[in-house]
Amino acid sequence: MYRFLLSRRWLITLLIALLLIPATIRLGFWQLHRHEARVDRNELIAQALTAEPVPYDTLSAAPGFAVPKDLTWRPVTATGQYDPAHEFVVRKRTDSSGDKIGYFVVTPLVLADGRGTVLVNRGWVPSAASAAEYPAVPAAPAGQVTLAGRLRADEAASGSIKDRAGLPERQFTLISSTQQAKESGAALLGGYLELTATEPAAPADQPELLPEPNHSDIGPHMAYAIQWWLFTAMIPVGFAVMARREAKDRRKEAAEAEGPAVAVPA
């Protein structure tokens, strides 16, 4: 009754099903691993954000220091004077709502203890009339200030951020202490400070401060993993249903081919 399963068409269908099963299982585990990585990242950020603030130069004590993941987002403080002569902006950045594209304003802070200079992301400002025009940037507070912020690692070129050359003066696409050290010749400590507060209080017209990173959203990866595994279970079930339907249709066709029974007269 099921000899048709040995036909070329059904053997190819069976082979496809057998190949799909391990593929969908693997895709499910891939999504599971992405879910676990997202959860670990959120926990790491939450731990960093709740740590006690420490002076910036106790974590990043030298130029070229690569901020590791377990120190990223740590609360830090820094005391010194801004260096507006080496201020620059970073292109194609969004405001806190994620709806408007503008610039991040980055101003170096010369530390009062003389241990170096720290890049400070002071926040977001809207774009100028054209991309070639430098945006309107509120002046950094003058005199000695004490800053509170979050420690961030130097940015590197990625799929969403390109390191472009030939941009207008004092415009860049990355926040990188290594890149800026080459531009200015200053002894910039590795990474940068993402500003959250200033003492004494800064004027009200300062750039828009950046919000805390989202560390509660776990994403859809677990749901995707379950969907792949459900699809895995459906493959053999679907094959069995198709085979039974084929067998039923063949029996029906065979019965119709025999035709109705003919009565023999006595």
Coordinates of C-alpha atoms in Angstrom, one line a residue:
M1 CA 0.0 0.0 0.0
Y2 CA 2.9 2.4 0.7
R3 CA 5.2 1.1 -2.0
F4 CA 4.9 4.6 -3.6
L5 CA 7.3 5.8 -0.9
L6 CA 10.1 4.1 -2.9
S7 CA 9.4 6.3 -5.9
R8 CA 11.9 9.0 -6.9
R9 CA 9.6 11.8 -5.9
W10 CA 8.9 10.5 -2.4
L11 CA 12.5 9.5 -1.8
I12 CA 13.6 13.1 -2.6
T13 CA 10.8 14.4 -0.3
L14 CA 12.1 12.2 2.5
L15 CA 15.7 13.3 1.9
I16 CA 14.7 16.9 2.2
A17 CA 12.8 16.2 5.4
L18 CA 15.8 14.4 6.9
L19 CA 18.0 17.3 6.0
L20 CA 15.6 19.9 7.4
I21 CA 15.4 18.3 10.8
P22 CA 19.0 18.8 12.0
A23 CA 19.1 22.2 10.3
T24 CA 16.0 23.5 12.2
I25 CA 17.3 22.0 15.5
R26 CA 20.6 23.9 15.0
L27 CA 18.8 27.1 14.2
G28 CA 16.8 26.7 17.4
F29 CA 20.0 26.4 19.4
W30 CA 21.5 29.4 17.6
Q31 CA 18.6 31.5 18.7
L32 CA 18.8 30.0 22.3
H33 CA 22.5 31.0 22.5
R34 CA 21.6 34.5 21.3
H35 CA 19.0 34.7 24.0
E36 CA 21.5 33.6 26.7
A37 CA 24.1 36.1 25.4
R38 CA 21.4 38.9 25.6
V39 CA 20.5 37.9 29.2
D40 CA 24.2 37.8 30.2
R41 CA 24.8 41.2 28.6
N42 CA 21.8 42.7 30.5
E43 CA 23.1 41.3 33.8
L44 CA 26.6 42.7 33.1
I45 CA 25.2 46.1 32.4
A46 CA 22.9 46.1 35.4
Q47 CA 25.8 45.1 37.7
A48 CA 28.0 47.9 36.2
L49 CA 25.4 50.6 36.5
T50 CA 24.8 49.8 40.2
A51 CA 28.5 49.8 41.1
E52 CA 30.0 52.6 43.3
P53 CA 31.4 55.5 41.3
V54 CA 35.2 55.7 41.1
P55 CA 37.6 58.2 39.6
Y56 CA 38.0 57.7 35.9
D57 CA 41.8 57.4 36.0
T58 CA 41.6 54.5 38.5
L59 CA 40.0 52.3 35.8
S60 CA 41.6 53.8 32.6
A61 CA 45.0 54.9 33.8
A62 CA 46.9 55.1 30.5
P63 CA 46.6 56.1 26.9
G64 CA 45.5 53.3 24.6
F65 CA 43.8 51.4 27.4
A66 CA 41.1 49.1 26.0
V67 CA 38.1 49.2 28.3
P68 CA 36.9 45.6 28.9
K69 CA 33.3 44.5 28.9
D70 CA 33.1 44.1 32.7
L71 CA 34.1 47.8 33.2
T72 CA 31.9 49.2 30.4
W73 CA 29.0 51.3 31.9
R74 CA 30.7 51.6 35.3
P75 CA 29.9 54.9 37.0
V76 CA 33.0 57.1 37.1
T77 CA 33.9 60.7 38.1
A78 CA 36.5 63.1 36.8
T79 CA 37.6 66.5 37.9
G80 CA 39.3 69.0 35.7
Q81 CA 38.8 71.7 33.0
Y82 CA 37.3 71.4 29.6
D83 CA 39.5 71.9 26.5
P84 CA 37.1 73.4 24.0
A85 CA 39.8 74.0 21.5
H86 CA 39.9 70.2 20.7
E87 CA 36.1 69.7 20.9
F88 CA 34.5 67.8 18.0
V89 CA 31.2 66.3 17.0
V90 CA 30.2 62.7 16.0
R91 CA 27.9 62.4 13.1
K92 CA 24.7 60.4 12.5
R93 CA 23.7 59.9 16.2
T94 CA 20.1 59.9 17.5
D95 CA 18.5 61.7 20.4
S96 CA 17.1 59.8 23.5
S97 CA 13.9 59.0 21.6
G98 CA 15.7 57.5 18.7
D99 CA 13.7 59.6 16.2
K100 CA 16.0 62.6 15.4
I101 CA 19.4 62.4 13.9
G102 CA 22.1 64.8 15.0
Y103 CA 25.5 64.8 16.6
F104 CA 27.2 63.8 19.8
V105 CA 29.3 66.6 21.3
V106 CA 32.7 65.3 22.6
T107 CA 34.9 67.7 24.6
P108 CA 38.2 66.7 26.2
L109 CA 38.6 67.2 30.0
V110 CA 42.1 67.9 31.3
L111 CA 42.3 66.1 34.7
A112 CA 43.1 68.3 37.7
D113 CA 45.6 65.7 39.0
G114 CA 47.6 65.9 35.8
R115 CA 47.3 62.2 34.9
G116 CA 46.0 62.9 31.5
T117 CA 42.9 64.0 29.5
V118 CA 39.6 62.3 29.2
L119 CA 37.1 62.5 26.3
V120 CA 33.7 63.5 27.5
N121 CA 30.5 62.8 25.5
R122 CA 28.5 65.8 26.7
G123 CA 25.3 64.7 24.9
W124 CA 23.3 65.2 21.7
V125 CA 22.6 68.3 19.6
P126 CA 20.4 68.6 16.4
S127 CA 21.9 68.8 13.0
A128 CA 22.7 72.0 11.2
A129 CA 21.1 73.1 8.0
S130 CA 23.6 70.9 6.0
A131 CA 25.8 68.0 6.7
A132 CA 28.9 70.1 5.9
E133 CA 28.0 72.8 8.4
Y134 CA 29.1 72.5 12.0
P135 CA 26.1 72.3 14.4
A136 CA 25.3 74.9 17.0
V137 CA 27.0 73.5 20.1
P138 CA 26.5 75.1 23.6
A139 CA 29.8 76.1 25.2
A140 CA 31.2 73.7 27.8
P141 CA 31.2 75.1 31.4
A142 CA 34.3 77.1 32.1
G143 CA 36.6 76.6 35.1
Q144 CA 37.1 73.5 37.2
V145 CA 34.2 71.0 37.1
T146 CA 33.5 67.6 38.6
L147 CA 31.7 65.2 36.2
A148 CA 29.8 62.1 36.8
G149 CA 29.2 59.6 34.0
R150 CA 29.5 56.1 32.6
L151 CA 32.8 54.6 31.3
R152 CA 32.6 53.6 27.7
A153 CA 35.0 51.8 25.4
D154 CA 36.5 53.4 22.3
E155 CA 34.2 52.9 19.3
A156 CA 35.3 50.8 16.4
A157 CA 34.0 50.7 12.8
S158 CA 31.2 48.2 12.5
G159 CA 28.2 47.4 10.2
S160 CA 26.3 50.4 11.5
I161 CA 29.2 52.8 12.1
K162 CA 31.7 53.5 9.3
D163 CA 35.0 55.3 9.9
R164 CA 34.9 57.8 7.0
A165 CA 37.7 60.1 5.9
G166 CA 37.4 63.5 4.2
L167 CA 34.7 64.9 6.6
P168 CA 34.4 68.6 7.4
E169 CA 36.7 69.9 10.1
R170 CA 36.1 68.7 13.7
Q171 CA 33.5 66.1 12.5
F172 CA 34.1 62.4 13.0
T173 CA 32.1 59.2 12.8
L174 CA 33.7 57.5 15.9
I175 CA 34.4 58.3 19.5
S176 CA 37.9 57.0 19.8
S177 CA 40.6 58.2 22.2
T178 CA 43.2 56.5 20.0
Q179 CA 42.0 58.4 16.9
Q180 CA 41.8 61.7 18.7
A181 CA 45.2 61.3 20.3
K182 CA 46.7 61.2 16.8
E183 CA 44.7 64.2 15.8
S184 CA 45.5 66.4 18.8
G185 CA 48.7 64.9 20.2
A186 CA 47.1 64.9 23.7
A187 CA 47.7 62.1 26.3
L188 CA 44.1 60.8 26.1
L189 CA 43.2 58.0 28.6
G190 CA 41.6 55.1 26.9
G191 CA 37.8 55.0 26.4
Y192 CA 35.6 57.9 27.2
L193 CA 33.1 59.3 29.8
E194 CA 29.4 59.5 28.9
L195 CA 28.2 62.4 30.9
T196 CA 25.3 62.1 33.4
A197 CA 25.9 65.1 35.7
T198 CA 28.1 68.2 36.3
E199 CA 29.1 70.0 39.5
P200 CA 28.7 72.9 39.7
A201 CA 25.5 72.5 37.7
A202 CA 25.9 73.3 34.0
P203 CA 23.7 75.9 32.2
A204 CA 20.3 74.7 31.0
D205 CA 21.2 75.0 27.3
Q206 CA 23.7 72.1 27.4
P207 CA 23.5 69.2 25.0
E208 CA 20.8 66.6 25.7
L209 CA 22.2 63.9 28.1
L210 CA 22.1 60.3 26.9
P211 CA 19.8 57.9 28.8
E212 CA 21.0 54.7 30.5
P213 CA 21.3 51.7 28.2
N214 CA 18.3 49.4 28.0
H215 CA 19.1 46.3 30.0
S216 CA 15.6 44.9 30.5
D217 CA 14.7 43.9 27.0
I218 CA 15.6 40.2 26.3
G219 CA 14.5 40.3 22.7
P220 CA 12.6 37.7 20.7
H221 CA 15.3 35.1 20.5
M222 CA 13.8 32.5 22.9
A223 CA 10.5 32.7 21.0
Y224 CA 12.3 32.2 17.7
A225 CA 14.1 29.1 19.2
I226 CA 10.8 27.6 20.3
Q227 CA 9.3 28.3 16.8
W228 CA 12.3 26.5 15.1
W229 CA 11.9 23.5 17.4
L230 CA 8.1 23.3 16.8
F231 CA 8.8 23.4 13.1
T232 CA 11.3 20.5 13.6
A233 CA 8.5 18.4 15.2
M234 CA 6.1 19.3 12.4
I235 CA 8.5 17.9 9.7
P236 CA 7.9 14.2 10.4
V237 CA 4.3 14.8 11.3
G238 CA 3.8 16.6 8.0
F239 CA 5.6 13.9 6.0
A240 CA 3.3 11.2 7.6
V241 CA 0.2 13.2 6.9
M242 CA 1.2 13.6 3.2
A243 CA 2.0 9.9 2.9
R244 CA -1.4 8.8 4.4
R245 CA -3.2 11.3 2.1
E246 CA -1.3 9.9 -0.9
A247 CA -2.2 6.3 0.1
K248 CA -5.8 7.2 0.5
D249 CA -6.0 8.9 -2.9
R250 CA -4.3 5.9 -4.5
R251 CA -6.9 3.5 -2.9
K252 CA -9.7 5.7 -4.1
E253 CA -8.3 5.9 -7.7
A254 CA -7.9 2.1 -7.7
A255 CA -11.5 1.6 -6.6
E256 CA -12.8 3.9 -9.3
A257 CA -10.7 2.1 -11.9
E258 CA -12.3 -1.2 -11.1
G259 CA -15.7 0.3 -11.8
P260 CA -19.1 -0.6 -10.3
A261 CA -19.9 -4.3 -9.8
V262 CA -22.0 -5.8 -12.7
A263 CA -25.0 -8.1 -11.7
V264 CA -25.1 -11.4 -13.5
P265 CA -28.8 -12.4 -14.6
A266 CA -30.0 -15.8 -13.3

